[in-house]
Coordinates of C-alpha atoms in Angstrom, one line a residue:
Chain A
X701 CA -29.0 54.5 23.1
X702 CA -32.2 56.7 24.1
X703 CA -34.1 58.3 21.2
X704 CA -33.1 61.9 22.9
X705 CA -29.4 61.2 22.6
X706 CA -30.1 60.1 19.2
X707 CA -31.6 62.7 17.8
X708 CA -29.6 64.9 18.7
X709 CA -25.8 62.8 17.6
X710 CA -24.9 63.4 14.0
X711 CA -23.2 59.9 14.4
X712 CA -26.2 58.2 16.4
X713 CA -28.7 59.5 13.9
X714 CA -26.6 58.1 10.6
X715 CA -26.4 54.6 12.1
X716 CA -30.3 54.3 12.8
X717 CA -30.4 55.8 8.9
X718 CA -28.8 53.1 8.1
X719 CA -29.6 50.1 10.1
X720 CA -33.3 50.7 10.4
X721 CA -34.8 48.7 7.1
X722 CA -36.3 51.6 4.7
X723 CA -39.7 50.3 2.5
X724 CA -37.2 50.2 -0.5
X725 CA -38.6 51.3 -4.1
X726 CA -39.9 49.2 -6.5
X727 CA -36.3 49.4 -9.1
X728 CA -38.1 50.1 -12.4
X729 CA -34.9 47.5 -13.7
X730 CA -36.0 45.3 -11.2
X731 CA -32.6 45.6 -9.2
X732 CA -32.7 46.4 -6.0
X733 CA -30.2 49.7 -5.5
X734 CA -27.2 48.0 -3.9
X735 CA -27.4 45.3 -6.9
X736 CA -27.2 48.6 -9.4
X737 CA -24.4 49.6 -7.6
X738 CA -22.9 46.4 -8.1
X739 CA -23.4 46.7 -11.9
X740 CA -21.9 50.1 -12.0
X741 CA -18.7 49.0 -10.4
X742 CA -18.4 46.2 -12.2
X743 CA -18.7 48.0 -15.4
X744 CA -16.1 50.2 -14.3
X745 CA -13.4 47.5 -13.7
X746 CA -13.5 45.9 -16.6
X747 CA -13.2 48.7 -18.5
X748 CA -10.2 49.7 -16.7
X749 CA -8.7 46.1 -17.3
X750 CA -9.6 46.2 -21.1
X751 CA -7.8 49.3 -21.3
X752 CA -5.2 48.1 -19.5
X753 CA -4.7 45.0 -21.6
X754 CA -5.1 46.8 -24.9
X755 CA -2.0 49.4 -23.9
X756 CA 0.4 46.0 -22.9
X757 CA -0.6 43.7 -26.0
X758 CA -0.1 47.0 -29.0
X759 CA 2.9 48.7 -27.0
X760 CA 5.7 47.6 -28.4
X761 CA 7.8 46.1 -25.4
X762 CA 11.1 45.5 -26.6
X763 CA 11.3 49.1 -28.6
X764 CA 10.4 50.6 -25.5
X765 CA 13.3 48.9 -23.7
X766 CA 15.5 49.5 -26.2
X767 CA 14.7 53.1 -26.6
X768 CA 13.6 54.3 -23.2
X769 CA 15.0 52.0 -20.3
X770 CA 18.3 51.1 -22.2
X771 CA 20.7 50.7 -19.6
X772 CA 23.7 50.7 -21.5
X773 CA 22.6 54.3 -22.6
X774 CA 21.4 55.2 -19.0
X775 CA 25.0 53.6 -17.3
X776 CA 27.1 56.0 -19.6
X777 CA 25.4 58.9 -17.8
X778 CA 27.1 58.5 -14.9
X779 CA 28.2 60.0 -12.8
X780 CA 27.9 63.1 -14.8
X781 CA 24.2 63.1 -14.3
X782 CA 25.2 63.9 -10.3
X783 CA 28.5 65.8 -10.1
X784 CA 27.9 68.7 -13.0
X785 CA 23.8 67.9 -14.1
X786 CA 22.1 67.9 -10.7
X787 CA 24.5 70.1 -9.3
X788 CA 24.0 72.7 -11.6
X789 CA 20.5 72.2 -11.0
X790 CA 20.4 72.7 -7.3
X791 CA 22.6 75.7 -7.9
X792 CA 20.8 77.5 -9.9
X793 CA 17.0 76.9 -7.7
X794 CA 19.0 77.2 -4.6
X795 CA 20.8 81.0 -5.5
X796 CA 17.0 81.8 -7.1
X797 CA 15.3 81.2 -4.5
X798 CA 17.4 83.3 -1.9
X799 CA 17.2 86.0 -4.3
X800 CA 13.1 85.3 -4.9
X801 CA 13.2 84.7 -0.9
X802 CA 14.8 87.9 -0.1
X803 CA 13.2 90.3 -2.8
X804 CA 9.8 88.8 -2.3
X805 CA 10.1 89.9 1.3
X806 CA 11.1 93.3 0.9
X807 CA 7.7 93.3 -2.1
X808 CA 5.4 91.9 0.6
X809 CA 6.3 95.1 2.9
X810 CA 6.2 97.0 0.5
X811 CA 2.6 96.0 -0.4
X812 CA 1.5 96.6 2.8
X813 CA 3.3 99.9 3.4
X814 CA 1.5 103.0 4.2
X815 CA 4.0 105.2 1.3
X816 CA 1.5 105.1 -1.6
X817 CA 4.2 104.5 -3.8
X818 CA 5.9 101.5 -2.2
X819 CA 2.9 99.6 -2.6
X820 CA 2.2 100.9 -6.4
X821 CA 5.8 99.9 -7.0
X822 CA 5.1 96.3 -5.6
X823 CA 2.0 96.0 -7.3
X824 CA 3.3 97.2 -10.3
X825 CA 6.1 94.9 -10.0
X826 CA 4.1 91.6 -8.7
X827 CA 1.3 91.6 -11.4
X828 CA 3.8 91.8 -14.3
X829 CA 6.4 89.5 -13.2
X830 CA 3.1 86.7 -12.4
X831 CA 1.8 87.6 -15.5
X832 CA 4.9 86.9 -17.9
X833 CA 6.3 83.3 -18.6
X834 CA 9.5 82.7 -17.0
X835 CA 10.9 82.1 -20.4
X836 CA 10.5 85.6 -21.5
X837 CA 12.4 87.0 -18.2
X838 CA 15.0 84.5 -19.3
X839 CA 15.7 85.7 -22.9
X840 CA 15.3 89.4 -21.6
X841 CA 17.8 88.9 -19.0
X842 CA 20.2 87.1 -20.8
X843 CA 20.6 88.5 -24.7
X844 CA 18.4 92.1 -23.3
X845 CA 20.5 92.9 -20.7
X846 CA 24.2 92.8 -22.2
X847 CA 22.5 95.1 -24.8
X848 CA 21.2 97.9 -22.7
X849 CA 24.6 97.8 -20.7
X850 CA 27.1 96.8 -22.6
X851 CA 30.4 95.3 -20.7
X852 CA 28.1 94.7 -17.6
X853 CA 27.9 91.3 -16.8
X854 CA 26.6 89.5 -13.5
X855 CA 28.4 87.8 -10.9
X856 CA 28.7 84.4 -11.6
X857 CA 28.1 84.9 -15.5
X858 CA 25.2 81.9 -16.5
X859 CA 24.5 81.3 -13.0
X860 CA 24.1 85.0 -11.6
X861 CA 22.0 85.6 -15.0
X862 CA 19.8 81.9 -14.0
X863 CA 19.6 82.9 -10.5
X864 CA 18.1 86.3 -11.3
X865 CA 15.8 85.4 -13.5
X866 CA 14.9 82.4 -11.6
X867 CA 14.6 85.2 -8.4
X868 CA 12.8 87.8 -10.4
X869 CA 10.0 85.6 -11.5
X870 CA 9.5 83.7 -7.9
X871 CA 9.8 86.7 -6.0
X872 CA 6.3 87.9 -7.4
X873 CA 5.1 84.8 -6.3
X874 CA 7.0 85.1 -3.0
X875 CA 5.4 88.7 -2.3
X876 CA 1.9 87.5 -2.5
X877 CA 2.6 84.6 -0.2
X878 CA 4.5 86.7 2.3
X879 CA 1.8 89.1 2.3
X880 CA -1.0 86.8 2.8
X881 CA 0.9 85.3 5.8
X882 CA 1.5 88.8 7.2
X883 CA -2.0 89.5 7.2
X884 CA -3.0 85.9 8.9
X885 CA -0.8 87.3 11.9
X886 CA -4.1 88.5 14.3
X887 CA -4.1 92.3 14.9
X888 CA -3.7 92.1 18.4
X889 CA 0.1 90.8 17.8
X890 CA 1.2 94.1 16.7
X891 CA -0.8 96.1 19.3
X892 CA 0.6 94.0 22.1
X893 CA 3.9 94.5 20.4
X894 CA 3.4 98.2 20.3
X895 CA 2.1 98.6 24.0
X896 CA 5.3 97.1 24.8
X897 CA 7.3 100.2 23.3
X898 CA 8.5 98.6 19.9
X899 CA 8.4 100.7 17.3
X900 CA 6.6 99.1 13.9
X901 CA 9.8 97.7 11.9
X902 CA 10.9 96.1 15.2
X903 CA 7.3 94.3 15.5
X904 CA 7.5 93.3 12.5
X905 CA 10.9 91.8 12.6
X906 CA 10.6 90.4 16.1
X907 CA 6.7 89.3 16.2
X908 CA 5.0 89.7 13.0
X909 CA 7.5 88.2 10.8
X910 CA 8.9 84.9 12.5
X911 CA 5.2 84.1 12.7
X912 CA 4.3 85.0 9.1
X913 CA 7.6 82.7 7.7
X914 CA 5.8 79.3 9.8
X915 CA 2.6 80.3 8.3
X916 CA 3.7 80.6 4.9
X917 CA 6.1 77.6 4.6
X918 CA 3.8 75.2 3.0
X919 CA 3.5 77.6 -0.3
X920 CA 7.4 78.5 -0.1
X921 CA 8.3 75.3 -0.2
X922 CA 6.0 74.4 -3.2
X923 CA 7.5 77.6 -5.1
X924 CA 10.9 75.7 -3.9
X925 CA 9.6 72.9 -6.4
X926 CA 8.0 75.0 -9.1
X927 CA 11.8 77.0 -9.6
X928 CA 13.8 73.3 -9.4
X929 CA 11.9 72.6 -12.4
X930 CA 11.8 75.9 -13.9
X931 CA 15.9 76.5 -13.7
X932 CA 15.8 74.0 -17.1
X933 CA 15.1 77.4 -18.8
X934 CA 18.7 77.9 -18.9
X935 CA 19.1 75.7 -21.8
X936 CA 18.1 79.0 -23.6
X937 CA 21.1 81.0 -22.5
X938 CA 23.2 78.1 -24.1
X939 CA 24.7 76.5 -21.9
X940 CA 28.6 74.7 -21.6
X941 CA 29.0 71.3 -20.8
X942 CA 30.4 72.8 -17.3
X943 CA 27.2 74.8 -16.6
X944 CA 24.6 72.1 -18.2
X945 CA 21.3 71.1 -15.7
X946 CA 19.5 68.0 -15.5
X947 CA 16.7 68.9 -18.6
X948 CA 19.6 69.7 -21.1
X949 CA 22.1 66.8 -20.3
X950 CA 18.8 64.7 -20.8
X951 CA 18.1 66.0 -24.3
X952 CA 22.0 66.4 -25.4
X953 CA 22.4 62.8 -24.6
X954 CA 19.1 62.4 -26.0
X955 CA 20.6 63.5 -28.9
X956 CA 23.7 61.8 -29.0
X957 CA 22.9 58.5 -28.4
X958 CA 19.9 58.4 -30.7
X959 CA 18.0 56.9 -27.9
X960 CA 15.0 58.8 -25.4
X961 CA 16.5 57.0 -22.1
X962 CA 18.6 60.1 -20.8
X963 CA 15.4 62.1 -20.7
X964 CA 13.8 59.3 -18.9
X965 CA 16.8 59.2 -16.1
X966 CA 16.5 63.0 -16.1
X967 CA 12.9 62.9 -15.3
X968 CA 13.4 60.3 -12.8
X969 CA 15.8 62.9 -11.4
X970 CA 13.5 65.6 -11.1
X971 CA 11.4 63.6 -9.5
X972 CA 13.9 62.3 -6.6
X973 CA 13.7 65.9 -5.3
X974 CA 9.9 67.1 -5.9
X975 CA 8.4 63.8 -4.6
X976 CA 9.8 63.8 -1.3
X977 CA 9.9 67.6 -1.2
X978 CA 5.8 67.4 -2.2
X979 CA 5.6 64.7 1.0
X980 CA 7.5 67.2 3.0
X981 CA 4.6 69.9 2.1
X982 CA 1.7 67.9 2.6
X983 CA 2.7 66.7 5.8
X984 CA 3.8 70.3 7.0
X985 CA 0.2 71.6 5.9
X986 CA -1.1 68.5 8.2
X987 CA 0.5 69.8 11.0
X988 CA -0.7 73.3 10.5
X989 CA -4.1 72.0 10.0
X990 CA -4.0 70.0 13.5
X991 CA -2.7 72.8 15.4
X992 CA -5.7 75.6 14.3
Chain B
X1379 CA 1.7 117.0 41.1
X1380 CA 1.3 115.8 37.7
X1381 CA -1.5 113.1 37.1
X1382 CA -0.5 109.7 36.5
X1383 CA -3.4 110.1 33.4
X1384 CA -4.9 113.2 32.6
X1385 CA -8.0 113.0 29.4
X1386 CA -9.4 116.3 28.4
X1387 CA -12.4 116.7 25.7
X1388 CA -11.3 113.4 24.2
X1389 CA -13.4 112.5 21.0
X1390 CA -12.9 109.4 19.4
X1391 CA -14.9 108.1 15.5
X1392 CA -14.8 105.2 14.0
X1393 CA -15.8 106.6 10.5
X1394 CA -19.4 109.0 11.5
X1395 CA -19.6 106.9 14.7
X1396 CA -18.9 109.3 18.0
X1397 CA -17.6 106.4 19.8
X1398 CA -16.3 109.2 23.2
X1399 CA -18.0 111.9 23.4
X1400 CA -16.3 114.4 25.0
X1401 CA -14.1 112.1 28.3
X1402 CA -12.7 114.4 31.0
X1403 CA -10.8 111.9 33.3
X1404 CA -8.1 111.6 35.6
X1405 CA -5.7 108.8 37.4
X1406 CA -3.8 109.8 40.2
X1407 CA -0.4 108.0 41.2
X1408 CA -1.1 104.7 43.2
X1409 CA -5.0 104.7 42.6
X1410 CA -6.8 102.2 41.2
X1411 CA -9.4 103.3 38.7
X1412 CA -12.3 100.7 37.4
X1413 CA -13.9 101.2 34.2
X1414 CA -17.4 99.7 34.0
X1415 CA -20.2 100.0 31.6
X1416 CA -22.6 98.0 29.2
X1417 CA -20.4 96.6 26.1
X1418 CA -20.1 99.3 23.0
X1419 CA -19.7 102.1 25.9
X1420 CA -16.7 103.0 24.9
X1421 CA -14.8 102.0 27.7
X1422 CA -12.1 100.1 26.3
X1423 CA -11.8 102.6 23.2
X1424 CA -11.3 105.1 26.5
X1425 CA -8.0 102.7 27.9
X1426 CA -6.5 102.3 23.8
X1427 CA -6.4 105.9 24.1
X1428 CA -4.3 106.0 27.2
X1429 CA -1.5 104.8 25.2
X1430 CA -2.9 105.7 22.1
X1431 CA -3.5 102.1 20.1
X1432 CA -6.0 104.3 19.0
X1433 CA -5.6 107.8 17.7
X1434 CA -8.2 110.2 19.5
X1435 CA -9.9 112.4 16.7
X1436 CA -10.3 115.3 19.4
X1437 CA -8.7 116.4 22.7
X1438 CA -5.6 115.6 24.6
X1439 CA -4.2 113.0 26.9
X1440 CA -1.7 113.2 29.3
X1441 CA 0.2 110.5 30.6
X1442 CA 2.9 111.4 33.6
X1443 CA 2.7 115.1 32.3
X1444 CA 3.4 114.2 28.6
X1445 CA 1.0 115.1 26.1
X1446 CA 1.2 111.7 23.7
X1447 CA -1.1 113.8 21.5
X1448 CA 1.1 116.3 20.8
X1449 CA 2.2 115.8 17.0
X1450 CA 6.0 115.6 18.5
X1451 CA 5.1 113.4 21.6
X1452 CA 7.6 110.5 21.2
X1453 CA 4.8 107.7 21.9
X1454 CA 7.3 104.6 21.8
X1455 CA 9.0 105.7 24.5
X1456 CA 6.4 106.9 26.6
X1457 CA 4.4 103.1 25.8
X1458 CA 7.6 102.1 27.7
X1459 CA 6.3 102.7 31.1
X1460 CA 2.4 101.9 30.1
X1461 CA 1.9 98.1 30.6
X1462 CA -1.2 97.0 28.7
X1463 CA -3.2 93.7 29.3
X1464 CA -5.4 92.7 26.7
X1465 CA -8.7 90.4 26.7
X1466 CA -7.2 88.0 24.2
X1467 CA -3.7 88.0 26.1
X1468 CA -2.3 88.5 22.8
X1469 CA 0.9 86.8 23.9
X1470 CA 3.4 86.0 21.2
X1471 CA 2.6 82.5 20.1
X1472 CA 6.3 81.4 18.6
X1473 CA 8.0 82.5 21.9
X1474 CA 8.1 80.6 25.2
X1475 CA 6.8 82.4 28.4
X1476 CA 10.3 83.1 29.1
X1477 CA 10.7 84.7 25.8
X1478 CA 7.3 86.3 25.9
X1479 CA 8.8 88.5 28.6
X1480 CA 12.2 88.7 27.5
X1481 CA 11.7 90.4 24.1
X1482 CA 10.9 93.6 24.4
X1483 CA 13.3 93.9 27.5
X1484 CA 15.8 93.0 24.9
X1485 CA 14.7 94.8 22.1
X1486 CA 13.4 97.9 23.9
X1487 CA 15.2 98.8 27.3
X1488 CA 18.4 97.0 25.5
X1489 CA 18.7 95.1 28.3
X1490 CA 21.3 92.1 28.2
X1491 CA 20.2 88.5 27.9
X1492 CA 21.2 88.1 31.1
X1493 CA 19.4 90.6 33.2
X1494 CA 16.3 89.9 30.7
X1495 CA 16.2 86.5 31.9
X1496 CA 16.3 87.3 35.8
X1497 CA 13.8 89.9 35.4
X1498 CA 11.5 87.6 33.2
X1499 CA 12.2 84.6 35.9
X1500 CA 11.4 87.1 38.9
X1501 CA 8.3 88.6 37.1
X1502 CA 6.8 84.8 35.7
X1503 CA 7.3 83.8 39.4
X1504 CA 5.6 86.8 41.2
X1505 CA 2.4 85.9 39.1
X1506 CA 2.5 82.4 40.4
X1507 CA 3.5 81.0 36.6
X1508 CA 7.7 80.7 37.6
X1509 CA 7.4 77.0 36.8
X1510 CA 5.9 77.4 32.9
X1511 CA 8.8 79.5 31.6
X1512 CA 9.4 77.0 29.3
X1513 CA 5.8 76.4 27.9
X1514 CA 5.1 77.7 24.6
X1515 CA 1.5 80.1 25.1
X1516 CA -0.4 77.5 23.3
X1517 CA 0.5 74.9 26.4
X1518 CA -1.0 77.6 29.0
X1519 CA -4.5 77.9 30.6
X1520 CA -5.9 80.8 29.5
X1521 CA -5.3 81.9 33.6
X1522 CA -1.9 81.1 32.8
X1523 CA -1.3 83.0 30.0
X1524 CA -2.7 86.0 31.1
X1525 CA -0.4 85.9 34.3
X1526 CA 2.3 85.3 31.9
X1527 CA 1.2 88.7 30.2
X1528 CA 0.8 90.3 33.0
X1529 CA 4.1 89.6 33.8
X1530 CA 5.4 91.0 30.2
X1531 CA 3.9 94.0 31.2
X1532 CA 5.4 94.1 34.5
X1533 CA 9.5 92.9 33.2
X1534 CA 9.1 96.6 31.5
X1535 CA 8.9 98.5 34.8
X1536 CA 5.8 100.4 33.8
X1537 CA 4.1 103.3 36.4
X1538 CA 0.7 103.1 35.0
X1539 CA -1.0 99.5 34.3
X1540 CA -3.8 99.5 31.6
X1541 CA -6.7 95.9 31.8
X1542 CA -8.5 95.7 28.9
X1543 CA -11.4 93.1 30.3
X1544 CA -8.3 90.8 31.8
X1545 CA -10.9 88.0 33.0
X1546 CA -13.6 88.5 29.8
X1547 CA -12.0 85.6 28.3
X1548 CA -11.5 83.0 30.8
X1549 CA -13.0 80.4 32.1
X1550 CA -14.9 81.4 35.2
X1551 CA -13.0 78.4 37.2
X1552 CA -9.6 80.8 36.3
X1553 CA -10.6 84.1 36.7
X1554 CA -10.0 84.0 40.6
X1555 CA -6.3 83.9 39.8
X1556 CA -5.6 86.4 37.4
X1557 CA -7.9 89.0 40.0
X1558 CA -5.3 87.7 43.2
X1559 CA -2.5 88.9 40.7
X1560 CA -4.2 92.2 40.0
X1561 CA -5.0 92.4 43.8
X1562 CA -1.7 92.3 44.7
X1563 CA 0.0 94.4 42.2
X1564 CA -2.8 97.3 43.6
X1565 CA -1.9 96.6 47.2
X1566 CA 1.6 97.3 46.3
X1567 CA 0.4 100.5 44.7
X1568 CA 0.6 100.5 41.3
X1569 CA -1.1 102.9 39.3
X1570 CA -3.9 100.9 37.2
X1571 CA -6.8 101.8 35.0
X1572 CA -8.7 98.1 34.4
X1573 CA -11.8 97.8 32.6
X1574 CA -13.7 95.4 33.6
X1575 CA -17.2 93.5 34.3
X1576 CA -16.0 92.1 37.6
X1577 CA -17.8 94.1 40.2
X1578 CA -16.8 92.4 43.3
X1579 CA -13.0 93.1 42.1
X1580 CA -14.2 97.0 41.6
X1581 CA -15.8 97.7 44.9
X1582 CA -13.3 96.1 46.9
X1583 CA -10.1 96.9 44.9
X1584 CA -11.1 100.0 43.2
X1585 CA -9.9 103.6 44.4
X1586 CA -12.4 104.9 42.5
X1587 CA -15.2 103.6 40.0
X1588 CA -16.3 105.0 36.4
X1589 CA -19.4 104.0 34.8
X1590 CA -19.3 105.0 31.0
X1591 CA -22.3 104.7 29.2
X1592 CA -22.6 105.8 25.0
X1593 CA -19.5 107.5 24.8
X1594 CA -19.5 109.4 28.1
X1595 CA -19.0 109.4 31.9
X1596 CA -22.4 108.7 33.4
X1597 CA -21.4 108.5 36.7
X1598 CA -18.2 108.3 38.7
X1599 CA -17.2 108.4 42.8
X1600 CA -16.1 105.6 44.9
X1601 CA -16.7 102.2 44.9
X1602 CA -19.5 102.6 47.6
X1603 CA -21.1 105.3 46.3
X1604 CA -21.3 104.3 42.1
X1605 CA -21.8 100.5 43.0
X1606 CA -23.1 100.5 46.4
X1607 CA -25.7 103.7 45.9
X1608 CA -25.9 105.0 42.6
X1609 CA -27.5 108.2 41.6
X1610 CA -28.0 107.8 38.0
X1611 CA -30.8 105.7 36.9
X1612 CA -28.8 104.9 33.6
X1613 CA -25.6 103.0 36.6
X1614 CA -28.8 101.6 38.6
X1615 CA -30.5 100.1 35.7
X1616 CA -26.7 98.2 34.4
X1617 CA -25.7 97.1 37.7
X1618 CA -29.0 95.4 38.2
X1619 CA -28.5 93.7 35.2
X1620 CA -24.7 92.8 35.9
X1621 CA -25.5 91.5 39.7
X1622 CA -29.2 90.0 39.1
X1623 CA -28.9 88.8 35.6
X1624 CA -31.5 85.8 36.7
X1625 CA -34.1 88.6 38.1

């Protein structure tokens, strides 16, 4: 390789960094740097292992059997734990998140509308429902509501109420992600759309928006996650044992038995369908990061 | 007869910048006007004014005989028979060339799938891309796509054909096919306003030749006499620098 080509190739110029022996410094510890680094790492291991040991020899094993992995206590959850608890759960993030899906949309237009009003209503509307915890949308919607109209109830009683407030709360979210993958649409999309003779809703619906959805998948499907784990805020509408969800079959058995395990197996539930559903977002972001 | 493009005292400001000042221009049917000038002219402000991407602040344009800016000018309709090429192609990325011409055939003529798809098919193949229907833009040469655009263009049965810089962003190895598929469509006489930088594609395909310089008409004629013997110092002193950039 020729000095020129070198100088001028990022890689070229690292390896002759590297390979050509600098004059090192006199260590004022008398170790030479790569021994300090040594040192460091070594230090660094063992404190890991110490800690490591420390946790296994005080934790008290067979308590934590007993009282967390008990599979007596686990076995009697089944199949409950699928046919009504994760059920339930899917229900409830599933009908949210059409709602969220849906009313974020019509929020993200109405953002970017040119009717002043549309986009103070969404603005309104987005900043508030980000800015309140989900729980409070949850009580309001479910002992407010049957106060300000008495004898109205939703369709689907717990689960319309659930999937509202579950819809409400990720449709702020929804908006702002919608918009942003609006606006990542180049301009020239909707002129060349418009030269063609559609008119602006059609663009959008045709060109703009099938576009905006790809871009926008990634966060969707991480708000997918965030309301799976956030429909466990049902337990504050009190729920039956027909409409119970994965976090408040945990703690009623929890309860019951006199043993933490069901909250273990409910975890471990949770996480059958956010881990792979996290995998599924990374490796869509991948994707979108190989194609720009 | 009415002019295929008529322009009258256009203005056009991007905030206090006068990008036009003051355009009085026509197109007749079946000519082939080139738009040339040094870059921030104004020239391609001039053509998104033709079908009004961009809103003129002053003056009136005229396409066929109807005034698109007239409050009550019905512009979606009337961008129905102005085809528009752009420098970026701006073809529609989630849609296969196919579909790229299909759409608005579909969506704006209401045209059945059906007759989309032969029109498409007919269009993709006249611009020499017939065997890509299937290619997602992405897939395409940047030749190819702008074929394929041309083509969208063309599916919609337009009688005036706008270029914004068609060959500005290609490779110089692909340019020659995209200016064959522009020769063509001027031999078979459609109306076209094209802005562009390529002056051998001007003199021998133009009808007639406008030079725009800071917002205005500097000079305009045929081919022979703005290209081949200009009068204005202001054309001589661009189309030195266009066809002897080295000297």
């Amino acid at each position: 390789m020729d000095g020129r080509r070198a100088r001028h190739d990022p890689v070229a110029r690292l390896l002759i960094m590297t390979t050509t022996p600098t004059t090192a410094e006199p260590a004022k510890s008398g170790l030479s740097p790569r021994q300090r680094r040594r040192v460091s790492l070594a230090i660094q291991y063992a404190v890991f292992v110490l800690v490591l040991v420390a946790v296994i020899l005080i934790a008290d094993w067979p308590k934590i059997f007993e009282n967390f992995l008990n599979g007596k206590v686990a076995a009697g959850m089944f199949p409950t734990l699928f046919t009504v608890a994760l059920k339930n759960t899917l229900i409830f993030t599933v009908a949210g998140y059409v709602i969220g899906f849906a009313l974020g949309l019509v929020l993200a237009l109405m953002r970017l509308s040119s009717v002043v009003p549309y986009r103070v209503v969404a603005l309104v509307y987005i900043e508030i429902f980000r800015g309140l915890p989900a729980l409070i949308i949850f009580l309001l919607l479910g002992f407010g509501l049957p106060i300000a109209f008495p004898g109205f109830k939703l369709p689907g009683d717990v689960y319309g109420t659930v999937a509202l407030a579950l819809g409400l709360v990720a449709a702020a979210y929804m908006a702002e992600s919608f918009r942003a993958g609006i606006q990542a649409v180049p301009k020239g999309q909707m002129e060349a759309a418009r030269s063609l003779g559609m008119k602006p809703g059609r663009a959008m619906l045709s060109i703009i928006l099938p576009q905006a959805i790809r871009i926008v998948i990634p966060p969707l499907t991480n708000e997918l996650i965030l309301l799976f784990k956030d429909s466990s805020l049902v337990f504050t509408l009190g729920v039956t044992a027909a409409t119970t969800e994965l976090t408040k079959f945990g703690s009623d058995t929890t309860i019951d038995q006199a043993n933490s395990t069901p909250l273990i197996v409910a975890g471990a539930t949770y996480l059958l369908i956010t881990i792979p559903l996290g995998f599924v977002v990374r490796r869509l972001e991948a994707r979108q990061g190989r194609k720009r | 007869m009415t002019h295929a493009v008529e322009i009258r005292e256009l203005h056009k400001y991007f905030g206090d910048n006068e990008v036009l000042k003051g355009i009085d221009f026509t197109v007749e049917p079946g000519q082939v006007v080139c738009v040339i000038g040094p870059s921030g002219s104004g020239k391609s402000t001039l053509l998104r004014c033709v079908n009004v991407l961009e809103t003129p602040t002053k003056g009136r344009v005229f396409v066929n005989g109807l005034e698109l800016t007239h409050p009550d000018a019905d512009i979606d309709a009337a961008r129905r028979h102005v085809g528009m090429v752009f420098q970026q192609f701006n073809l529609f990325p989630h849609l296969t060339a196919l579909q790229n011409v299909m759409i608005a055939q579909q969506r704006v003529l209401n045209r059945s799938k059906k007759e989309a798809e032969i029109v498409a098919r007919e269009n993709l193949a006249k611009v020499g891309v017939g065997d890509k229907c299937d290619e997602y833009p992405g897939k395409l040469s940047g030749g190819q796509q702008q074929r394929v655009a041309i083509a969208r263009a063309l599916a919609m049965n337009p009688d005036l054909m706008l270029f914004d810089e068609p060959t500005s962003a290609l490779d110089p190895e692909l340019v020659g096919d995209v200016l064959a598929v522009m020769r063509k469509l001027a031999e078979e006489g459609m109306t076209m306003l094209v802005v562009t930088h390529e002056m051998g594609f001007a003199r021998e395909v133009a009808d007639r030749v406008v030079f725009m310089d800071g917002g205005v008409i500097v000079e305009e004629g045929t081919p022979t006499e703005v290209i081949g013997d200009p009068k204005q110092e202001r054309t001589r002193s661009f189309l030195r620098r266009v066809l002897h950039p080295e000297g």
